[in-house]
């Protein structure tokens, strides 16, 4: 049930701009060869954006392939009525084979041992074999192509093998060394795909967001493996690596907002918050914001980060608390109880996105998005209407 909401009554929430999500999806699709499909990667609650609503919206745009990290995410999507392929990218215990089978999910085979254990359950589940071309995380090694392919063939007897895939580990880095490594990964994968061509596997894929951007137009990667891109971070408008640039239409879809609960005058020389780490250097106006580290606002931004308010920056002063954060609004006119602040997004001519915050913290935008916690309500916006599930 979708309900219209009044944003000023809320504490800490995100607004997902579905129209921008659509633009990102269609823009990315437009740079791919015509017959290349997108598998939307919606693991980790769609990188914090809310997986069910993201999947529904993408389904309405024609996307029929989805990838998640684990069986709980997959079952949640099925129960919400999401159809099409749902690929579980990570390990699932063979004990859950029945659920995989009954929910028509597709399981990644992380190793030969995993495949055998799943086959032994007697459920002919849909599955895809992970191929390790250099990441050394999951998958079959490719040192001996024939042996690797024979192993894969042996699984087709008791399992409904519908694909193979590999994962690129430096596709987002444009240094000659990384380009060489990525090309080698693609070559190893293509050799396996060619050797298994007679199996007519419908799903053969190796590109993540960065791979699709930087490698797919280039021959000679082979048409076999160009057919699907597993699109994650770029769908949400963030960059795989800070050195990357995105097509200009692709922008962040998420805005994180919160509310000011009180504003007060604090004389010069007083301390603010836990640990007394900030001392006012002038007569100050300090506002309290109803978001803290339990909402996913990283505590390392204490005395360092800022939020946006009326197109201006309000610095975070003192330590970020579990549920609240203090900001200095001395230089911003007319701030009052109930005003909204923007933690991620834009305000006037200012913008501050997950990638920017990531840079301040020495991490990646992915982590900033995934850290936004469950109690931050997910809201969705299309054509000016804001609603929640
Ligand atoms: C997370 C993940 C992706 C998506 O990566 P992005 O960089 O977000 O596009 C693709 N494939 C696999 C196997 C993944 O685990």
mmCIF file of C-alpha atoms and ligand atoms in Angstrom:
data_model
loop_
_atom_site.group_PDB
_atom_site.id
_atom_site.type_symbol
_atom_site.label_atom_id
_atom_site.label_comp_id
_atom_site.label_asym_id
_atom_site.label_seq_id
_atom_site.Cartn_x
_atom_site.Cartn_y
_atom_site.Cartn_z
ATOM 1 C CA UNK A 1 0.000 0.000 0.000
ATOM 2 C CA UNK A 2 1.442 3.334 -0.979
ATOM 3 C CA UNK A 3 0.734 6.278 1.276
ATOM 4 C CA UNK A 4 1.463 9.908 0.620
ATOM 5 C CA UNK A 5 3.564 11.379 3.393
ATOM 6 C CA UNK A 6 4.200 14.708 4.958
ATOM 7 C CA UNK A 7 7.968 15.015 4.974
ATOM 8 C CA UNK A 8 8.315 17.566 7.749
ATOM 9 C CA UNK A 9 6.909 15.105 10.286
ATOM 10 C CA UNK A 10 9.752 12.723 9.783
ATOM 11 C CA UNK A 11 12.975 12.153 11.646
ATOM 12 C CA UNK A 12 15.530 10.711 9.253
ATOM 13 C CA UNK A 13 14.560 9.528 5.799
ATOM 14 C CA UNK A 14 15.713 9.081 2.247
ATOM 15 C CA UNK A 15 13.890 10.114 -0.878
ATOM 16 C CA UNK A 16 14.615 7.984 -3.918
ATOM 17 C CA UNK A 17 14.055 9.900 -7.129
ATOM 18 C CA UNK A 18 12.477 7.227 -9.316
ATOM 19 C CA UNK A 19 12.526 9.466 -12.379
ATOM 20 C CA UNK A 20 16.303 9.838 -12.008
ATOM 21 C CA UNK A 21 16.613 6.073 -11.484
ATOM 22 C CA UNK A 22 14.784 5.622 -14.768
ATOM 23 C CA UNK A 23 17.105 8.114 -16.485
ATOM 24 C CA UNK A 24 20.160 6.288 -15.126
ATOM 25 C CA UNK A 25 18.826 2.915 -16.272
ATOM 26 C CA UNK A 26 17.895 4.125 -19.750
ATOM 27 C CA UNK A 27 21.094 6.162 -20.188
ATOM 28 C CA UNK A 28 23.256 3.187 -19.264
ATOM 29 C CA UNK A 29 21.181 0.953 -21.525
ATOM 30 C CA UNK A 30 21.605 3.390 -24.404
ATOM 31 C CA UNK A 31 25.406 3.102 -24.328
ATOM 32 C CA UNK A 32 25.292 -0.695 -24.513
ATOM 33 C CA UNK A 33 25.017 -2.693 -27.734
ATOM 34 C CA UNK A 34 21.361 -3.168 -28.600
ATOM 35 C CA UNK A 35 21.114 -6.833 -27.651
ATOM 36 C CA UNK A 36 22.857 -6.391 -24.284
ATOM 37 C CA UNK A 37 20.622 -6.846 -21.272
ATOM 38 C CA UNK A 38 20.898 -5.320 -17.842
ATOM 39 C CA UNK A 39 20.830 -7.479 -14.737
ATOM 40 C CA UNK A 40 19.995 -5.006 -11.971
ATOM 41 C CA UNK A 41 22.117 -5.658 -8.894
ATOM 42 C CA UNK A 42 19.804 -4.963 -5.976
ATOM 43 C CA UNK A 43 21.702 -6.684 -3.183
ATOM 44 C CA UNK A 44 21.995 -5.027 0.245
ATOM 45 C CA UNK A 45 18.496 -3.550 -0.078
ATOM 46 C CA UNK A 46 19.393 -2.091 -3.474
ATOM 47 C CA UNK A 47 22.495 -0.404 -2.046
ATOM 48 C CA UNK A 48 20.290 1.126 0.626
ATOM 49 C CA UNK A 49 17.595 2.377 -1.748
ATOM 50 C CA UNK A 50 15.019 -0.279 -0.866
ATOM 51 C CA UNK A 51 15.101 -3.449 -2.974
ATOM 52 C CA UNK A 52 11.411 -4.144 -3.371
ATOM 53 C CA UNK A 53 10.464 -0.765 -4.689
ATOM 54 C CA UNK A 54 13.595 -0.514 -6.820
ATOM 55 C CA UNK A 55 12.848 -3.931 -8.341
ATOM 56 C CA UNK A 56 9.207 -3.037 -9.004
ATOM 57 C CA UNK A 57 10.171 0.203 -10.677
ATOM 58 C CA UNK A 58 12.827 -1.473 -12.824
ATOM 59 C CA UNK A 59 10.393 -4.266 -13.719
ATOM 60 C CA UNK A 60 8.006 -1.608 -14.994
ATOM 61 C CA UNK A 61 10.860 -0.363 -17.220
ATOM 62 C CA UNK A 62 11.270 -3.840 -18.687
ATOM 63 C CA UNK A 63 14.108 -5.174 -16.555
ATOM 64 C CA UNK A 64 13.669 -8.911 -15.966
ATOM 65 C CA UNK A 65 17.023 -9.893 -14.494
ATOM 66 C CA UNK A 66 17.979 -9.232 -10.886
ATOM 67 C CA UNK A 67 20.901 -10.142 -8.662
ATOM 68 C CA UNK A 68 21.025 -10.251 -4.870
ATOM 69 C CA UNK A 69 23.589 -11.403 -2.348
ATOM 70 C CA UNK A 70 21.709 -14.074 -0.424
ATOM 71 C CA UNK A 71 18.607 -16.219 -0.192
ATOM 72 C CA UNK A 72 16.775 -13.976 2.285
ATOM 73 C CA UNK A 73 16.977 -11.042 -0.091
ATOM 74 C CA UNK A 74 15.809 -13.268 -2.938
ATOM 75 C CA UNK A 75 12.838 -14.698 -1.041
ATOM 76 C CA UNK A 76 11.846 -11.189 0.095
ATOM 77 C CA UNK A 77 11.646 -10.084 -3.527
ATOM 78 C CA UNK A 78 9.651 -13.149 -4.617
ATOM 79 C CA UNK A 79 7.221 -12.631 -1.754
ATOM 80 C CA UNK A 80 6.767 -9.041 -2.909
ATOM 81 C CA UNK A 81 5.771 -10.408 -6.295
ATOM 82 C CA UNK A 82 8.952 -9.749 -8.271
ATOM 83 C CA UNK A 83 9.097 -12.019 -11.321
ATOM 84 C CA UNK A 84 11.909 -12.883 -13.693
ATOM 85 C CA UNK A 85 15.349 -14.207 -12.914
ATOM 86 C CA UNK A 86 16.696 -13.655 -9.421
ATOM 87 C CA UNK A 87 20.328 -14.697 -9.173
ATOM 88 C CA UNK A 88 21.816 -15.209 -5.710
ATOM 89 C CA UNK A 89 25.439 -14.099 -6.095
ATOM 90 C CA UNK A 90 26.773 -15.620 -2.884
ATOM 91 C CA UNK A 91 26.841 -18.935 -1.050
ATOM 92 C CA UNK A 92 23.646 -20.611 0.094
ATOM 93 C CA UNK A 93 23.709 -23.671 2.304
ATOM 94 C CA UNK A 94 22.530 -26.833 0.492
ATOM 95 C CA UNK A 95 19.997 -27.144 3.348
ATOM 96 C CA UNK A 96 18.008 -24.414 1.573
ATOM 97 C CA UNK A 97 17.889 -26.173 -1.808
ATOM 98 C CA UNK A 98 14.151 -26.756 -1.488
ATOM 99 C CA UNK A 99 13.466 -23.039 -1.058
ATOM 100 C CA UNK A 100 15.661 -22.182 -4.030
ATOM 101 C CA UNK A 101 13.738 -24.724 -6.075
ATOM 102 C CA UNK A 102 10.246 -23.780 -4.924
ATOM 103 C CA UNK A 103 10.817 -20.025 -5.287
ATOM 104 C CA UNK A 104 12.335 -20.504 -8.740
ATOM 105 C CA UNK A 105 15.551 -18.748 -7.723
ATOM 106 C CA UNK A 106 18.934 -19.158 -9.396
ATOM 107 C CA UNK A 107 21.843 -20.070 -7.169
ATOM 108 C CA UNK A 108 25.502 -19.301 -7.809
ATOM 109 C CA UNK A 109 27.721 -22.360 -7.498
ATOM 110 C CA UNK A 110 30.706 -20.983 -5.601
ATOM 111 C CA UNK A 111 32.865 -24.100 -5.954
ATOM 112 C CA UNK A 112 32.794 -27.680 -7.198
ATOM 113 C CA UNK A 113 32.211 -28.807 -3.620
ATOM 114 C CA UNK A 114 29.207 -26.488 -3.308
ATOM 115 C CA UNK A 115 27.802 -27.695 -6.635
ATOM 116 C CA UNK A 116 28.116 -31.320 -5.642
ATOM 117 C CA UNK A 117 26.432 -30.744 -2.285
ATOM 118 C CA UNK A 118 23.535 -28.957 -4.003
ATOM 119 C CA UNK A 119 23.227 -31.699 -6.626
ATOM 120 C CA UNK A 120 23.124 -34.320 -3.854
ATOM 121 C CA UNK A 121 19.990 -32.742 -2.386
ATOM 122 C CA UNK A 122 17.967 -34.104 -5.298
ATOM 123 C CA UNK A 123 16.443 -30.739 -6.161
ATOM 124 C CA UNK A 124 17.167 -29.797 -9.750
ATOM 125 C CA UNK A 125 17.685 -26.125 -8.962
ATOM 126 C CA UNK A 126 18.537 -23.404 -11.459
ATOM 127 C CA UNK A 127 22.140 -22.354 -11.013
ATOM 128 C CA UNK A 128 25.092 -20.529 -12.532
ATOM 129 C CA UNK A 129 28.724 -21.448 -12.102
ATOM 130 C CA UNK A 130 31.072 -18.752 -10.809
ATOM 131 C CA UNK A 131 34.389 -18.698 -12.665
ATOM 132 C CA UNK A 132 37.414 -17.281 -10.873
ATOM 133 C CA UNK A 133 39.486 -15.365 -13.406
ATOM 134 C CA UNK A 134 41.656 -13.519 -10.916
ATOM 135 C CA UNK A 135 39.704 -12.199 -7.964
ATOM 136 C CA UNK A 136 40.345 -15.285 -5.818
ATOM 137 C CA UNK A 137 37.038 -14.898 -4.030
ATOM 138 C CA UNK A 138 34.632 -17.552 -5.333
ATOM 139 C CA UNK A 139 34.449 -19.759 -8.387
ATOM 140 C CA UNK A 140 36.311 -22.407 -10.338
ATOM 141 C CA UNK A 141 39.883 -21.650 -11.317
ATOM 142 C CA UNK A 142 40.639 -21.518 -15.013
ATOM 143 C CA UNK A 143 44.224 -22.799 -15.090
ATOM 144 C CA UNK A 144 43.151 -25.805 -17.085
ATOM 145 C CA UNK A 145 40.312 -24.879 -19.418
ATOM 146 C CA UNK A 146 39.327 -28.410 -20.367
ATOM 147 C CA UNK A 147 39.291 -29.607 -16.791
ATOM 148 C CA UNK A 148 37.300 -26.574 -15.714
ATOM 149 C CA UNK A 149 34.761 -27.162 -18.485
ATOM 150 C CA UNK A 150 34.500 -30.890 -17.767
ATOM 151 C CA UNK A 151 33.743 -30.072 -14.146
ATOM 152 C CA UNK A 152 31.019 -27.649 -15.233
ATOM 153 C CA UNK A 153 29.555 -30.184 -17.656
ATOM 154 C CA UNK A 154 29.344 -32.784 -14.917
ATOM 155 C CA UNK A 155 26.941 -30.513 -12.996
ATOM 156 C CA UNK A 156 24.414 -30.355 -15.833
ATOM 157 C CA UNK A 157 23.281 -33.885 -14.995
ATOM 158 C CA UNK A 158 21.615 -33.102 -11.663
ATOM 159 C CA UNK A 159 21.368 -29.319 -11.738
ATOM 160 C CA UNK A 160 19.613 -26.940 -14.122
ATOM 161 C CA UNK A 161 22.740 -24.992 -15.077
ATOM 162 C CA UNK A 162 21.646 -21.891 -16.997
ATOM 163 C CA UNK A 163 24.787 -19.792 -16.974
ATOM 164 C CA UNK A 164 28.346 -18.974 -15.997
ATOM 165 C CA UNK A 165 29.820 -15.700 -14.829
ATOM 166 C CA UNK A 166 32.989 -14.111 -13.567
ATOM 167 C CA UNK A 167 33.692 -10.914 -11.664
ATOM 168 C CA UNK A 168 36.205 -8.230 -12.612
ATOM 169 C CA UNK A 169 38.263 -6.811 -9.797
ATOM 170 C CA UNK A 170 39.910 -3.731 -11.341
ATOM 171 C CA UNK A 171 37.551 -2.755 -14.154
ATOM 172 C CA UNK A 172 37.104 0.650 -12.459
ATOM 173 C CA UNK A 173 40.813 1.477 -12.571
ATOM 174 C CA UNK A 174 42.157 2.944 -15.792
ATOM 175 C CA UNK A 175 45.870 2.348 -15.238
ATOM 176 C CA UNK A 176 47.630 0.298 -17.952
ATOM 177 C CA UNK A 177 48.357 -2.462 -15.422
ATOM 178 C CA UNK A 178 44.690 -2.746 -14.428
ATOM 179 C CA UNK A 179 43.520 -2.619 -18.033
ATOM 180 C CA UNK A 180 45.913 -5.456 -18.845
ATOM 181 C CA UNK A 181 44.645 -7.471 -15.888
ATOM 182 C CA UNK A 182 40.984 -6.911 -16.809
ATOM 183 C CA UNK A 183 41.630 -7.899 -20.420
ATOM 184 C CA UNK A 184 43.276 -11.072 -19.187
ATOM 185 C CA UNK A 185 40.270 -11.848 -16.956
ATOM 186 C CA UNK A 186 37.910 -11.332 -19.885
ATOM 187 C CA UNK A 187 40.077 -13.526 -22.121
ATOM 188 C CA UNK A 188 40.138 -16.365 -19.586
ATOM 189 C CA UNK A 189 36.375 -16.148 -19.228
ATOM 190 C CA UNK A 190 35.808 -16.042 -22.972
ATOM 191 C CA UNK A 191 37.883 -19.188 -23.405
ATOM 192 C CA UNK A 192 35.596 -21.025 -21.008
ATOM 193 C CA UNK A 193 32.473 -19.585 -22.639
ATOM 194 C CA UNK A 194 33.669 -20.650 -26.101
ATOM 195 C CA UNK A 195 34.489 -24.145 -24.913
ATOM 196 C CA UNK A 196 30.973 -24.499 -23.467
ATOM 197 C CA UNK A 197 29.179 -22.978 -26.444
ATOM 198 C CA UNK A 198 27.343 -26.224 -27.227
ATOM 199 C CA UNK A 199 25.544 -26.043 -23.867
ATOM 200 C CA UNK A 200 23.752 -22.925 -25.206
ATOM 201 C CA UNK A 201 23.724 -21.349 -21.749
ATOM 202 C CA UNK A 202 21.380 -18.341 -21.776
ATOM 203 C CA UNK A 203 23.313 -16.387 -19.146
ATOM 204 C CA UNK A 204 27.002 -15.725 -19.748
ATOM 205 C CA UNK A 205 28.204 -12.550 -18.090
ATOM 206 C CA UNK A 206 31.277 -10.840 -16.732
ATOM 207 C CA UNK A 207 30.676 -7.089 -16.556
ATOM 208 C CA UNK A 208 29.875 -4.980 -13.506
ATOM 209 C CA UNK A 209 29.016 -1.262 -13.809
ATOM 210 C CA UNK A 210 32.598 -0.263 -14.578
ATOM 211 C CA UNK A 211 33.192 -3.183 -16.948
ATOM 212 C CA UNK A 212 30.106 -2.268 -18.948
ATOM 213 C CA UNK A 213 31.219 1.367 -19.171
ATOM 214 C CA UNK A 214 34.830 0.843 -20.129
ATOM 215 C CA UNK A 215 35.123 -2.522 -21.849
ATOM 216 C CA UNK A 216 31.947 -3.487 -23.580
ATOM 217 C CA UNK A 217 32.200 -1.404 -26.742
ATOM 218 C CA UNK A 218 35.656 -2.788 -27.420
ATOM 219 C CA UNK A 219 36.310 -5.736 -29.642
ATOM 220 C CA UNK A 220 37.568 -8.376 -29.439
ATOM 221 C CA UNK A 221 35.794 -9.361 -26.250
ATOM 222 C CA UNK A 222 33.422 -11.601 -28.137
ATOM 223 C CA UNK A 223 29.665 -11.336 -28.499
ATOM 224 C CA UNK A 224 29.032 -14.333 -26.247
ATOM 225 C CA UNK A 225 29.939 -12.461 -23.107
ATOM 226 C CA UNK A 226 28.594 -9.050 -24.044
ATOM 227 C CA UNK A 227 25.004 -10.058 -23.595
ATOM 228 C CA UNK A 228 24.488 -9.030 -19.950
ATOM 229 C CA UNK A 229 25.856 -6.351 -17.622
ATOM 230 C CA UNK A 230 25.387 -6.748 -13.875
ATOM 231 C CA UNK A 231 24.624 -3.137 -13.130
ATOM 232 C CA UNK A 232 24.974 -1.981 -9.535
ATOM 233 C CA UNK A 233 26.474 1.287 -8.374
ATOM 234 C CA UNK A 234 25.967 3.281 -11.575
ATOM 235 C CA UNK A 235 22.258 2.505 -11.532
ATOM 236 C CA UNK A 236 22.143 4.498 -8.304
ATOM 237 C CA UNK A 237 24.171 7.312 -9.863
ATOM 238 C CA UNK A 238 27.436 6.816 -8.016
ATOM 239 C CA UNK A 239 30.869 6.075 -9.419
ATOM 240 C CA UNK A 240 32.707 2.754 -9.073
ATOM 241 C CA UNK A 241 36.001 4.583 -8.424
ATOM 242 C CA UNK A 242 36.646 8.252 -7.662
ATOM 243 C CA UNK A 243 38.796 8.556 -10.762
ATOM 244 C CA UNK A 244 35.890 7.512 -12.999
ATOM 245 C CA UNK A 245 33.438 9.778 -14.751
ATOM 246 C CA UNK A 246 29.877 8.895 -15.657
ATOM 247 C CA UNK A 247 27.748 9.912 -18.639
ATOM 248 C CA UNK A 248 26.394 13.350 -17.692
ATOM 249 C CA UNK A 249 22.738 12.264 -17.451
ATOM 250 C CA UNK A 250 23.548 9.749 -14.736
ATOM 251 C CA UNK A 251 23.130 11.282 -11.300
ATOM 252 C CA UNK A 252 22.624 10.143 -7.701
ATOM 253 C CA UNK A 253 19.023 9.142 -7.071
ATOM 254 C CA UNK A 254 19.039 9.320 -3.293
ATOM 255 C CA UNK A 255 18.542 12.317 -1.018
ATOM 256 C CA UNK A 256 18.992 11.833 2.731
ATOM 257 C CA UNK A 257 17.094 14.289 4.866
ATOM 258 C CA UNK A 258 16.575 14.946 8.527
ATOM 259 C CA UNK A 259 14.875 17.441 10.800
ATOM 260 C CA UNK A 260 15.993 20.103 13.250
ATOM 261 C CA UNK A 261 14.505 19.416 16.667
ATOM 262 C CA UNK A 262 15.779 22.542 18.453
ATOM 263 C CA UNK A 263 17.909 25.630 17.992
ATOM 264 C CA UNK A 264 19.693 27.430 20.806
ATOM 265 C CA UNK A 265 22.206 30.189 21.516
ATOM 266 C CA UNK A 266 25.420 29.004 23.137
ATOM 267 C CA UNK A 267 27.891 31.559 24.528
ATOM 268 C CA UNK A 268 31.537 31.642 23.471
ATOM 269 C CA UNK A 269 33.782 29.132 25.272
ATOM 270 C CA UNK A 270 31.242 26.380 25.996
ATOM 271 C CA UNK A 271 31.675 22.763 24.976
ATOM 272 C CA UNK A 272 29.329 20.865 22.702
ATOM 273 C CA UNK A 273 28.364 17.208 23.094
ATOM 274 C CA UNK A 274 30.046 14.039 24.364
ATOM 275 C CA UNK A 275 33.720 14.230 25.199
ATOM 276 C CA UNK A 276 33.621 18.051 24.996
ATOM 277 C CA UNK A 277 35.545 17.852 21.729
ATOM 278 C CA UNK A 278 34.258 21.165 20.375
ATOM 279 C CA UNK A 279 34.457 24.501 22.183
ATOM 280 C CA UNK A 280 32.556 27.447 20.732
ATOM 281 C CA UNK A 281 34.932 30.152 19.514
ATOM 282 C CA UNK A 282 32.215 32.791 19.380
ATOM 283 C CA UNK A 283 28.671 33.306 20.534
ATOM 284 C CA UNK A 284 27.009 30.545 18.467
ATOM 285 C CA UNK A 285 23.658 29.228 17.308
ATOM 286 C CA UNK A 286 23.669 25.475 17.592
ATOM 287 C CA UNK A 287 20.957 23.242 16.126
ATOM 288 C CA UNK A 288 20.173 19.629 16.959
ATOM 289 C CA UNK A 289 19.510 17.257 14.047
ATOM 290 C CA UNK A 290 17.491 14.062 14.482
ATOM 291 C CA UNK A 291 19.977 11.712 12.821
ATOM 292 C CA UNK A 292 22.942 9.955 14.419
ATOM 293 C CA UNK A 293 25.370 7.144 13.854
ATOM 294 C CA UNK A 294 22.667 4.541 14.473
ATOM 295 C CA UNK A 295 21.055 5.897 11.324
ATOM 296 C CA UNK A 296 24.308 5.374 9.454
ATOM 297 C CA UNK A 297 25.831 8.822 9.741
ATOM 298 C CA UNK A 298 29.460 7.854 10.236
ATOM 299 C CA UNK A 299 30.813 9.016 13.580
ATOM 300 C CA UNK A 300 34.180 9.805 11.983
ATOM 301 C CA UNK A 301 32.435 12.870 10.533
ATOM 302 C CA UNK A 302 32.334 14.376 14.066
ATOM 303 C CA UNK A 303 33.828 17.910 13.934
ATOM 304 C CA UNK A 304 34.527 17.273 10.261
ATOM 305 C CA UNK A 305 31.413 16.793 8.145
ATOM 306 C CA UNK A 306 28.517 19.083 7.329
ATOM 307 C CA UNK A 307 24.869 19.027 6.400
ATOM 308 C CA UNK A 308 23.100 21.433 4.056
ATOM 309 C CA UNK A 309 20.394 23.870 4.936
ATOM 310 C CA UNK A 310 18.842 26.577 2.730
ATOM 311 C CA UNK A 311 21.660 26.161 0.215
ATOM 312 C CA UNK A 312 24.371 26.607 2.845
ATOM 313 C CA UNK A 313 26.746 24.334 4.707
ATOM 314 C CA UNK A 314 26.204 23.809 8.428
ATOM 315 C CA UNK A 315 29.300 22.180 9.985
ATOM 316 C CA UNK A 316 28.886 19.219 12.334
ATOM 317 C CA UNK A 317 30.194 20.294 15.745
ATOM 318 C CA UNK A 318 31.128 17.913 18.535
ATOM 319 C CA UNK A 319 30.720 14.165 18.381
ATOM 320 C CA UNK A 320 27.925 12.621 16.360
ATOM 321 C CA UNK A 321 25.648 10.843 18.864
ATOM 322 C CA UNK A 322 23.690 7.633 18.340
ATOM 323 C CA UNK A 323 20.440 9.376 17.415
ATOM 324 C CA UNK A 324 21.309 13.075 17.165
ATOM 325 C CA UNK A 325 23.910 15.381 15.700
ATOM 326 C CA UNK A 326 24.774 18.992 16.502
ATOM 327 C CA UNK A 327 25.448 21.565 13.830
ATOM 328 C CA UNK A 328 26.575 25.171 13.839
ATOM 329 C CA UNK A 329 23.991 27.423 12.168
ATOM 330 C CA UNK A 330 25.338 30.772 13.410
ATOM 331 C CA UNK A 331 25.862 31.989 9.853
ATOM 332 C CA UNK A 332 22.551 30.761 8.474
ATOM 333 C CA UNK A 333 19.526 33.036 8.813
ATOM 334 C CA UNK A 334 16.237 31.994 10.371
ATOM 335 C CA UNK A 335 16.855 28.345 11.247
ATOM 336 C CA UNK A 336 14.034 26.930 13.386
ATOM 337 C CA UNK A 337 12.516 23.787 14.856
ATOM 338 C CA UNK A 338 11.052 21.537 12.158
ATOM 339 C CA UNK A 339 13.335 22.739 9.361
ATOM 340 C CA UNK A 340 14.779 20.036 7.149
ATOM 341 C CA UNK A 341 18.476 19.498 6.595
ATOM 342 C CA UNK A 342 20.058 17.570 3.758
ATOM 343 C CA UNK A 343 22.777 15.084 4.628
ATOM 344 C CA UNK A 344 23.193 13.731 1.117
ATOM 345 C CA UNK A 345 21.777 15.356 -1.991
ATOM 346 C CA UNK A 346 21.662 18.957 -3.085
ATOM 347 C CA UNK A 347 20.511 22.230 -1.624
ATOM 348 C CA UNK A 348 20.520 25.409 -3.690
ATOM 349 C CA UNK A 349 23.746 25.368 -5.671
ATOM 350 C CA UNK A 350 25.450 23.012 -3.198
ATOM 351 C CA UNK A 351 25.628 19.279 -3.610
ATOM 352 C CA UNK A 352 27.034 16.593 -1.359
ATOM 353 C CA UNK A 353 26.577 13.007 -2.491
ATOM 354 C CA UNK A 354 27.648 9.614 -1.204
ATOM 355 C CA UNK A 355 30.806 9.791 -3.317
ATOM 356 C CA UNK A 356 31.764 13.136 -1.741
ATOM 357 C CA UNK A 357 31.177 11.877 1.771
ATOM 358 C CA UNK A 358 33.143 8.742 0.909
ATOM 359 C CA UNK A 359 36.121 10.848 -0.109
ATOM 360 C CA UNK A 360 36.001 12.665 3.242
ATOM 361 C CA UNK A 361 36.018 9.333 5.040
ATOM 362 C CA UNK A 362 38.537 7.518 2.868
ATOM 363 C CA UNK A 363 36.037 4.946 1.689
ATOM 364 C CA UNK A 364 33.751 4.330 -1.299
ATOM 365 C CA UNK A 365 30.244 5.559 -2.087
ATOM 366 C CA UNK A 366 28.979 1.961 -1.919
ATOM 367 C CA UNK A 367 29.714 1.830 1.808
ATOM 368 C CA UNK A 368 28.080 5.192 2.547
ATOM 369 C CA UNK A 369 24.867 4.025 0.847
ATOM 370 C CA UNK A 370 24.838 0.573 2.456
ATOM 371 C CA UNK A 371 25.418 2.077 5.895
ATOM 372 C CA UNK A 372 22.152 4.030 5.855
ATOM 373 C CA UNK A 373 20.346 1.947 8.428
ATOM 374 C CA UNK A 374 16.977 0.235 8.487
ATOM 375 C CA UNK A 375 15.336 2.833 10.711
ATOM 376 C CA UNK A 376 15.851 5.529 8.089
ATOM 377 C CA UNK A 377 12.564 5.450 6.248
ATOM 378 C CA UNK A 378 12.658 4.875 2.507
ATOM 379 C CA UNK A 379 10.412 7.197 0.518
ATOM 380 C CA UNK A 380 9.933 7.365 -3.231
ATOM 381 C CA UNK A 381 9.352 10.311 -5.483
ATOM 382 C CA UNK A 382 8.024 10.407 -8.992
ATOM 383 C CA UNK A 383 6.655 13.406 -10.861
ATOM 384 C CA UNK A 384 6.676 15.503 -7.721
ATOM 385 C CA UNK A 385 4.713 12.972 -5.644
ATOM 386 C CA UNK A 386 6.345 11.570 -2.516
ATOM 387 C CA UNK A 387 5.165 8.314 -1.039
ATOM 388 C CA UNK A 388 6.239 5.398 1.083
ATOM 389 C CA UNK A 389 5.443 1.692 0.999
HETATM 390 C C1 LIG B 1 28.031 -6.304 -6.353
HETATM 391 C C2 LIG B 1 28.320 -7.060 -7.586
HETATM 392 C C3 LIG B 1 28.109 -6.467 -8.846
HETATM 393 C C4 LIG B 1 27.750 -5.009 -9.027
HETATM 394 O O1 LIG B 1 28.919 -4.223 -8.973
HETATM 395 P P1 LIG B 1 28.868 -2.647 -9.232
HETATM 396 O O2 LIG B 1 30.277 -2.218 -9.153
HETATM 397 O O3 LIG B 1 28.021 -2.072 -8.146
HETATM 398 O O4 LIG B 1 28.248 -2.466 -10.570
HETATM 399 C C5 LIG B 1 28.277 -7.261 -9.977
HETATM 400 N N1 LIG B 1 28.633 -8.555 -9.860
HETATM 401 C C6 LIG B 1 28.871 -9.141 -8.685
HETATM 402 C C7 LIG B 1 29.280 -10.569 -8.635
HETATM 403 C C8 LIG B 1 28.733 -8.418 -7.496
HETATM 404 O O5 LIG B 1 28.979 -9.005 -6.319
#
